[in-house]
Coordinates of C-alpha atoms and ligand atoms in Angstrom, one line a residue:
M394 CA 11.3 15.1 29.5
A395 CA 13.6 14.0 26.7
S396 CA 15.0 10.5 26.8
D397 CA 17.4 8.3 24.8
G398 CA 14.5 6.1 23.7
V399 CA 12.9 5.8 20.3
V400 CA 9.2 6.7 20.1
I401 CA 7.4 5.4 17.0
V402 CA 4.0 6.9 16.1
G403 CA 2.0 4.4 13.9
A404 CA 2.0 0.7 14.5
S405 CA 1.6 -0.9 11.1
H406 CA 4.1 -2.2 8.6
A407 CA 6.5 0.7 8.9
G408 CA 6.2 1.3 12.7
F409 CA 6.3 -2.3 13.6
Q410 CA 9.4 -3.0 11.5
V411 CA 11.4 -0.1 13.0
A412 CA 10.8 -1.5 16.5
A413 CA 11.7 -5.1 15.4
S414 CA 14.8 -4.0 13.4
L415 CA 16.1 -1.8 16.2
R416 CA 16.1 -4.8 18.6
Q417 CA 17.5 -7.1 15.9
A418 CA 20.4 -4.6 15.5
G419 CA 21.1 -4.6 19.2
F420 CA 19.5 -1.3 20.1
D421 CA 19.3 -1.3 23.9
G422 CA 17.3 1.9 24.7
R423 CA 13.6 2.2 25.3
V424 CA 11.4 1.5 22.3
V425 CA 7.8 2.7 22.4
L426 CA 5.3 1.9 19.7
I427 CA 2.1 4.0 19.6
G428 CA -0.8 2.9 17.5
D429 CA -4.3 4.3 17.4
E430 CA -5.9 1.0 16.3
P431 CA -7.0 -1.2 19.3
V432 CA -5.3 -4.4 18.1
L433 CA -1.8 -5.9 17.8
P434 CA 0.0 -4.7 14.6
Y435 CA -1.3 -6.7 11.6
Q436 CA -0.7 -7.0 7.9
R437 CA -2.9 -5.1 5.6
P438 CA -2.5 -6.9 2.2
P439 CA -4.7 -10.0 3.2
L440 CA -7.5 -7.7 4.2
S441 CA -8.6 -7.3 0.6
K442 CA -7.6 -10.9 -0.3
D443 CA -7.6 -14.1 1.9
Y444 CA -9.0 -12.4 5.0
L445 CA -11.9 -10.8 3.2
D446 CA -12.5 -14.1 1.5
G447 CA -12.7 -15.8 4.9
K448 CA -9.8 -18.1 4.1
I449 CA -7.7 -17.0 7.0
G450 CA -8.4 -15.8 10.5
V451 CA -7.0 -12.8 12.5
D452 CA -4.2 -14.9 14.0
L453 CA -2.6 -15.1 10.5
L454 CA -2.8 -11.4 10.0
L455 CA -0.8 -10.5 13.1
M456 CA 2.8 -9.4 12.5
R457 CA 3.8 -11.2 15.7
P458 CA 2.0 -12.6 18.8
E459 CA 1.8 -10.6 21.9
A460 CA 4.7 -12.3 23.6
F461 CA 7.1 -10.9 20.9
Y462 CA 6.6 -7.3 22.2
R463 CA 7.3 -8.4 25.8
D464 CA 10.3 -10.6 24.8
H465 CA 11.8 -7.8 22.8
R466 CA 11.1 -5.0 25.3
I467 CA 8.9 -3.1 22.9
D468 CA 6.4 -1.0 24.8
Y469 CA 3.3 -1.2 22.6
L470 CA 0.6 1.2 23.3
P471 CA -2.6 0.1 21.4
G472 CA -5.6 2.4 20.9
V473 CA -3.5 5.5 21.7
R474 CA -3.4 8.5 19.5
A475 CA -0.5 10.9 19.4
T476 CA -1.9 14.4 19.1
G477 CA 1.1 16.7 19.1
I478 CA 4.9 17.0 19.0
D479 CA 6.9 19.4 21.2
R480 CA 10.1 19.5 19.2
A481 CA 12.0 21.8 21.6
G482 CA 11.1 19.6 24.6
K483 CA 11.5 16.4 22.5
S484 CA 8.2 15.0 23.6
V485 CA 5.0 13.6 22.1
Q486 CA 1.6 14.5 23.4
L487 CA -0.9 11.6 23.7
A488 CA -4.6 11.8 23.6
G489 CA -5.7 11.7 27.3
G490 CA -3.0 14.1 28.4
K491 CA 0.2 12.0 28.8
R492 CA 3.5 13.2 27.4
L493 CA 6.2 10.9 26.2
G494 CA 9.9 12.0 25.9
Y495 CA 12.0 10.8 23.0
G496 CA 15.6 10.8 21.9
H497 CA 14.4 10.0 18.4
L498 CA 10.9 10.2 17.0
V499 CA 9.8 8.1 14.0
L500 CA 6.6 9.1 12.3
A501 CA 5.0 6.1 10.6
T502 CA 1.5 7.5 10.5
G503 CA 0.6 6.0 7.1
A504 CA -2.4 7.1 5.1
R505 CA -6.2 7.1 5.4
N506 CA -9.0 6.6 3.0
R507 CA -9.8 9.4 0.7
V508 CA -13.5 10.3 1.2
P509 CA -15.3 11.9 -1.8
P510 CA -17.6 14.8 -1.0
L511 CA -20.7 12.9 -2.3
P512 CA -24.2 13.5 -1.0
G513 CA -25.2 10.2 0.7
I514 CA -21.7 9.3 1.6
E515 CA -22.8 8.8 5.3
L516 CA -25.5 6.2 4.4
D517 CA -25.4 2.8 5.9
G518 CA -23.9 0.4 3.4
V519 CA -21.1 2.7 2.2
C520 CA -17.9 1.0 3.1
Y521 CA -14.1 1.3 3.1
L522 CA -11.2 -1.2 3.1
R523 CA -8.1 -0.1 4.9
T524 CA -8.3 -1.2 8.5
L525 CA -9.2 -4.5 10.2
A526 CA -12.3 -2.9 11.7
E527 CA -13.4 -1.7 8.3
T528 CA -12.8 -5.1 6.8
E529 CA -14.8 -6.8 9.6
A530 CA -17.7 -4.5 8.8
L531 CA -17.3 -5.0 5.1
R532 CA -17.2 -8.8 5.4
Q533 CA -20.6 -8.8 7.1
R534 CA -22.1 -6.4 4.6
L535 CA -20.8 -8.5 1.7
A536 CA -22.4 -11.7 3.0
A537 CA -25.8 -9.9 3.0
A538 CA -25.4 -7.9 -0.2
E539 CA -26.6 -8.7 -3.7
H540 CA -25.6 -5.6 -5.7
V541 CA -22.2 -4.1 -5.1
V542 CA -20.9 -0.9 -6.6
V543 CA -17.2 -0.2 -6.3
I544 CA -16.1 3.4 -6.8
G545 CA -12.5 3.4 -8.1
A546 CA -10.7 0.8 -10.2
G547 CA -7.4 0.8 -8.3
F548 CA -5.7 -2.3 -6.7
I549 CA -8.1 -2.4 -3.7
G550 CA -11.3 -1.9 -5.7
L551 CA -10.3 -4.7 -8.1
E552 CA -9.1 -7.1 -5.4
F553 CA -12.4 -6.5 -3.5
A554 CA -14.4 -7.0 -6.8
A555 CA -12.7 -10.3 -7.4
V556 CA -13.7 -11.6 -4.0
A557 CA -17.2 -10.2 -4.3
R558 CA -17.7 -11.9 -7.6
A559 CA -16.3 -15.2 -6.3
H560 CA -19.1 -14.9 -3.6
G561 CA -21.7 -14.6 -6.4
K562 CA -22.5 -10.9 -6.0
H563 CA -23.4 -8.6 -8.9
V564 CA -20.5 -6.2 -9.1
C565 CA -20.2 -2.9 -11.0
I566 CA -17.0 -0.9 -10.9
L567 CA -17.1 2.9 -11.6
E568 CA -13.9 4.4 -12.9
L569 CA -13.5 8.1 -13.8
T570 CA -10.6 7.4 -16.3
D571 CA -10.7 5.0 -19.2
R572 CA -8.7 2.1 -17.7
V573 CA -8.1 0.2 -14.5
M574 CA -5.0 0.8 -12.3
G575 CA -4.3 3.7 -14.7
R576 CA -2.1 5.6 -12.2
V577 CA 0.4 2.8 -11.9
V578 CA 0.4 0.2 -14.7
A579 CA 1.0 0.2 -18.4
V580 CA -1.9 0.0 -20.9
P581 CA -1.4 -3.7 -21.8
T582 CA -1.6 -4.7 -18.1
S583 CA -4.7 -2.5 -17.6
L584 CA -6.4 -4.1 -20.6
F585 CA -5.6 -7.6 -19.5
F586 CA -7.0 -7.1 -16.0
A587 CA -10.1 -5.3 -17.2
E588 CA -10.9 -8.2 -19.6
A589 CA -10.2 -10.9 -17.0
H590 CA -12.5 -9.2 -14.5
A591 CA -15.2 -8.7 -17.1
R592 CA -14.9 -12.4 -18.1
A593 CA -15.5 -13.2 -14.4
G594 CA -18.7 -11.2 -14.6
V595 CA -17.6 -7.8 -13.3
A596 CA -19.3 -4.9 -15.0
F597 CA -17.3 -1.7 -15.7
R598 CA -18.4 1.8 -16.3
F599 CA -15.4 3.8 -17.5
G600 CA -15.5 7.6 -17.6
A601 CA -18.2 7.4 -15.0
Q602 CA -18.6 9.9 -12.3
A603 CA -20.7 9.1 -9.2
V604 CA -22.5 12.3 -8.2
R605 CA -24.8 11.0 -5.4
I606 CA -25.4 8.0 -3.3
A607 CA -29.1 7.6 -2.6
G608 CA -30.9 5.6 0.1
N609 CA -34.0 4.8 1.9
N610 CA -34.4 4.8 5.7
G611 CA -30.7 5.6 6.0
R612 CA -29.7 2.5 3.9
V613 CA -27.9 2.8 0.5
E614 CA -30.1 1.9 -2.5
H615 CA -28.4 3.2 -5.6
V616 CA -25.5 5.2 -6.9
E617 CA -26.4 8.0 -9.3
L618 CA -24.0 8.9 -12.1
A619 CA -23.4 12.3 -13.9
G620 CA -25.8 11.9 -16.8
G621 CA -28.5 10.5 -14.7
D622 CA -28.0 6.7 -14.7
K623 CA -28.8 4.9 -11.4
L624 CA -27.0 1.8 -10.4
R625 CA -28.7 -0.5 -7.9
A626 CA -26.5 -1.0 -4.8
D627 CA -26.9 -2.4 -1.3
L628 CA -23.2 -2.1 -0.7
V629 CA -20.9 0.7 -2.0
L630 CA -17.1 0.4 -1.6
I631 CA -15.2 3.7 -1.8
S632 CA -11.7 2.9 -3.1
I633 CA -10.5 6.1 -4.6
G634 CA -7.1 6.2 -3.0
V635 CA -5.6 7.5 0.2
V636 CA -4.4 10.7 1.9
P637 CA -1.1 10.7 3.8
N638 CA -1.4 11.4 7.5
G639 CA 0.9 14.4 7.6
E640 CA -1.1 16.6 10.0
L641 CA 1.0 15.8 13.1
A642 CA 4.2 16.7 11.3
A643 CA 2.7 19.9 9.8
A644 CA 1.5 21.1 13.1
A645 CA 5.0 20.7 14.4
G646 CA 6.3 22.9 11.7
L647 CA 7.8 20.2 9.5
A648 CA 7.4 20.3 5.7
V649 CA 4.5 18.3 4.2
A650 CA 3.9 18.1 0.5
N651 CA 1.9 14.9 -0.5
G652 CA 3.6 13.3 2.5
I653 CA 6.0 14.3 5.2
V654 CA 9.1 15.6 3.4
V655 CA 12.3 13.7 4.2
D656 CA 15.8 13.5 2.8
E657 CA 17.6 10.5 1.4
M658 CA 18.4 9.3 4.9
L659 CA 14.6 9.5 5.6
S660 CA 15.2 12.3 8.1
T661 CA 12.9 15.4 8.3
A662 CA 14.5 18.8 8.7
D663 CA 14.6 18.1 12.4
P664 CA 17.4 15.5 12.8
A665 CA 15.6 14.0 15.8
I666 CA 12.5 13.1 13.7
S667 CA 12.3 10.6 10.8
A668 CA 9.3 9.7 8.7
I669 CA 8.8 6.4 6.9
G670 CA 6.3 4.3 4.9
D671 CA 3.1 5.5 3.3
C672 CA 3.3 8.9 5.1
A673 CA 6.7 9.9 3.8
A674 CA 7.7 11.8 0.6
F675 CA 11.4 10.9 0.0
P676 CA 13.8 11.5 -2.9
C677 CA 13.6 8.2 -4.7
R678 CA 16.7 7.0 -6.6
H679 CA 14.4 5.0 -8.9
A680 CA 12.5 8.2 -9.8
D681 CA 15.4 10.4 -10.7
G682 CA 15.6 11.6 -7.1
N683 CA 12.2 13.2 -7.3
P684 CA 10.0 13.4 -4.1
T685 CA 8.1 10.2 -4.1
R686 CA 5.5 8.7 -1.8
L687 CA 4.8 5.0 -2.2
E688 CA 2.1 2.8 -0.9
A689 CA 3.7 -0.6 -0.6
V690 CA 4.7 -3.1 2.1
Q691 CA 8.3 -3.3 0.7
N692 CA 8.7 0.4 0.9
A693 CA 7.4 0.6 4.5
A694 CA 9.6 -2.3 5.7
D695 CA 12.7 -1.2 3.9
H696 CA 12.3 2.4 5.0
A697 CA 12.1 1.1 8.6
R698 CA 15.3 -1.0 8.3
C699 CA 17.1 2.1 6.9
V700 CA 16.1 4.2 9.8
A701 CA 16.9 1.5 12.3
D702 CA 20.4 1.2 10.8
R703 CA 20.9 4.9 11.2
L704 CA 19.8 4.8 14.8
V705 CA 22.3 2.1 15.7
G706 CA 25.1 4.1 14.1
K707 CA 25.2 2.6 10.6
P708 CA 23.7 5.4 8.5
H709 CA 23.2 5.0 4.8
P710 CA 21.0 6.6 2.2
Y711 CA 17.8 4.9 1.2
T712 CA 18.2 3.3 -2.2
A713 CA 16.0 0.1 -2.3
L714 CA 14.2 -0.8 -5.4
P715 CA 10.5 -0.4 -5.1
W716 CA 8.4 -3.5 -5.7
F717 CA 4.8 -4.4 -5.3
W718 CA 2.2 -7.1 -5.8
S719 CA -1.5 -7.5 -6.1
E720 CA -3.7 -10.6 -6.2
Q721 CA -7.0 -10.4 -8.1
G722 CA -8.8 -13.7 -8.2
P723 CA -6.4 -16.2 -9.8
L724 CA -4.2 -13.5 -11.2
R725 CA -1.0 -12.4 -9.5
L726 CA 0.5 -9.0 -10.6
Q727 CA 4.0 -8.2 -9.5
I728 CA 5.7 -4.9 -10.3
A729 CA 9.4 -4.2 -10.0
G730 CA 10.6 -0.6 -10.3
L731 CA 8.4 2.4 -10.9
T732 CA 6.7 2.4 -14.3
T733 CA 4.9 5.7 -14.3
G734 CA 6.3 8.1 -16.9
Q735 CA 7.0 5.3 -19.4
D736 CA 6.8 6.1 -23.1
Q737 CA 7.2 2.6 -24.4
S738 CA 5.9 -0.8 -23.2
V739 CA 7.1 -4.1 -24.6
L740 CA 5.3 -7.5 -24.1
R741 CA 7.2 -10.6 -23.2
G742 CA 5.0 -13.6 -23.5
D743 CA 1.4 -13.8 -24.7
P744 CA -1.4 -12.3 -22.6
A745 CA -3.8 -14.8 -24.1
S746 CA -1.8 -17.5 -22.2
G747 CA -2.6 -15.7 -18.9
A748 CA 1.1 -15.3 -18.1
F749 CA 3.2 -12.4 -19.5
S750 CA 5.4 -9.4 -18.5
V751 CA 5.4 -5.8 -19.7
F752 CA 8.8 -4.1 -19.8
C753 CA 8.3 -0.3 -19.4
Y754 CA 10.8 2.1 -20.9
R755 CA 11.3 5.9 -21.0
G756 CA 13.7 7.3 -23.6
G757 CA 14.9 3.7 -24.2
E758 CA 15.8 3.2 -20.5
L759 CA 14.2 0.3 -18.6
L760 CA 12.1 1.8 -15.8
G761 CA 10.2 -1.2 -14.5
I762 CA 8.6 -4.5 -15.3
E763 CA 5.1 -5.7 -14.6
S764 CA 4.6 -9.4 -14.5
V765 CA 1.4 -11.4 -14.5
N766 CA 1.6 -14.9 -13.3
R767 CA 5.3 -15.0 -14.3
P768 CA 7.1 -14.9 -10.9
A769 CA 10.4 -15.9 -12.4
D770 CA 10.4 -12.8 -14.6
H771 CA 9.6 -10.7 -11.5
A772 CA 12.5 -12.2 -9.6
Q773 CA 14.9 -11.5 -12.5
A774 CA 13.4 -8.0 -12.9
R775 CA 14.2 -7.1 -9.3
R776 CA 17.8 -8.2 -9.7
L777 CA 18.2 -6.4 -13.1
L778 CA 16.8 -3.1 -11.9
A779 CA 18.5 -3.2 -8.5
A780 CA 21.8 -3.6 -10.2
G781 CA 21.0 -0.8 -12.8
R782 CA 21.3 -3.3 -15.7
Q783 CA 19.4 -2.8 -18.9
V784 CA 17.8 -5.1 -21.5
T785 CA 16.8 -3.6 -24.8
P786 CA 13.2 -3.6 -26.0
D787 CA 14.2 -6.3 -28.6
Q788 CA 15.7 -8.5 -26.0
A789 CA 12.7 -8.1 -23.7
A790 CA 10.3 -9.1 -26.5
D791 CA 12.3 -12.2 -27.3
D792 CA 11.0 -14.9 -25.0
S793 CA 14.2 -17.0 -25.7
F794 CA 16.4 -14.2 -24.4
D795 CA 18.0 -15.3 -21.1
L796 CA 16.8 -12.8 -18.4
R797 CA 18.5 -14.7 -15.6
A798 CA 21.9 -14.5 -17.3
A799 CA 21.3 -10.8 -18.1
A800 CA 20.5 -10.2 -14.4
A801 CA 23.6 -12.0 -13.3
A802 CA 26.0 -10.5 -15.9
R803 CA 28.9 -8.6 -14.6
V804 CA 28.9 -4.9 -15.5
G805 CA 31.9 -3.3 -17.3
Ligands
FAD1618 C1 -6.5 -3.6 1.8 C2 -5.1 -3.3 1.5 C3 -4.4 -4.2 0.7 C4 -3.1 -3.9 0.4 N1 -2.4 -4.8 -0.4 C5 -1.1 -4.6 -0.7 C6 -0.3 -5.5 -1.4 O1 -0.9 -6.5 -1.9 N2 1.0 -5.3 -1.6 C7 1.6 -4.2 -1.1 O2 2.8 -4.0 -1.3 N3 0.9 -3.3 -0.4 C8 -0.4 -3.4 -0.2 N4 -1.1 -2.5 0.5 C9 -0.4 -1.3 1.0 C10 0.3 -1.5 2.3 O3 -0.6 -2.2 3.2 C11 0.7 -0.1 2.9 O4 1.7 0.4 2.0 C12 1.3 -0.3 4.3 O5 0.3 -0.7 5.2 C13 1.9 1.0 4.7 O6 2.3 0.9 6.0 P1 2.6 2.1 7.0 O7 3.0 1.5 8.3 O8 3.4 3.1 6.3 O9 1.1 2.8 7.1 P2 -0.3 2.3 7.5 O10 -0.5 0.9 7.2 O11 -1.3 3.3 7.0 O12 -0.3 2.4 9.1 C14 -0.2 3.7 9.8 C15 -0.8 3.4 11.2 O13 -0.6 4.6 12.0 C16 -1.7 4.9 12.7 N5 -1.7 6.3 13.0 C17 -1.8 7.4 12.2 N6 -1.7 8.5 12.9 C18 -1.6 8.2 14.2 C19 -1.4 8.9 15.4 N7 -1.4 10.3 15.4 N8 -1.3 8.3 16.6 C20 -1.3 6.9 16.6 N9 -1.4 6.1 15.5 C21 -1.5 6.8 14.3 C22 -2.8 4.5 11.7 O14 -4.1 4.4 12.3 C23 -2.3 3.2 11.2 O15 -2.6 2.1 12.1 C24 -2.4 -2.7 0.9 C25 -3.2 -1.8 1.6 C26 -4.5 -2.1 2.0 C27 -5.3 -1.1 2.8

């Protein structure tokens, strides 16, 4: 049953990129890409931005047109779910009964929406935003909705809220903590975005816990909060984060702890199985080597390239600098490095101007930089951090300090 080929489970940013990078690197064996969504691999970021807004069509979402897979001898199996792994026999079980042998197996199973255990969660009008199918449904709902409640003020909830407001809907965002994007950005960045959304007409309820979604004739009508308040809603978006898809790996006896556990080569304990992208917990150089699971296109694509290199005989540990972006109405947030765990944040530029950066430090060491509408800062931030260079808090705060020169400076 075993073969020399590479089988990839999950056909999104990570899975697609391994297949493409293997061919680019001259891999000549069989490449099979298995995806349980019934479409060609597509990009997720526009789902909550231009695609939701109706500015682009599906054609611009696709990673590549159909001919690419044929031309590059990538056997793409859409709408097919992998249901088990036989590690001893080196094969993957597919729903429907088929088995597929592998020389190497790449798990790129990503993550799925976290669903809160709320009464009423099954009502018509309760929506999610992760897949193309969910976005199609959400677009239709949004067109007909008047009152929108968003549960969770993370990136996706805020991006959706910006589009919904631009379409003239009443939008209220519920957030359990006291600030937006609190898991990932510094306080000044949170405050700036909350104010900008509020100015655009979004209402916020911080420290608010939804306890029930209520409806009539199966249709959502309002969201009830702890404390008894009821918020009118004909559309509720659940955006409280994701859960990594680690079940396939766990059932095969591989370690899973907030993601499929891999080493710095992105290999599981089984040398014939790698895990990459949103589903993988890897020792991150930029987080003191701690097990880290990231949800970002950069991470998925760079993980994929790293594994493809190993499979064509050019192994190297994964060291890429994490970076991320989000677009919320006219605001573009770009983050270089990982800023969680910071104990000092320093402003560069004036938030009142609508363009600034926040330099985040821990123990005086620069961890990461969040830039709002300052793409040049972001570009220099990536160079600085990737090279392990530092700028002091005083230098960061001084807008006349030459970041470009600091990023280009020779070390030692
Ligand atoms: C709406 C939205 C907006 C985003 N915006 C940004 C952004 O602006 N910037 C950014 O950096 N990141 C953004 N992200 C995050 C980014 O899209 C993810 O980090 C990226 O998609 C991760 O890719 P992945 O391939 O690891 O996993 P996923 O994209 O989750 O894909 C995994 C795929 O595997 C499939 N699968 C799972 N199990 C099986 C199985 N057993 N058999 C077959 N198939 C299986 C899943 O159905 C899915 O299609 C956004 C995400 C969303 C949802």
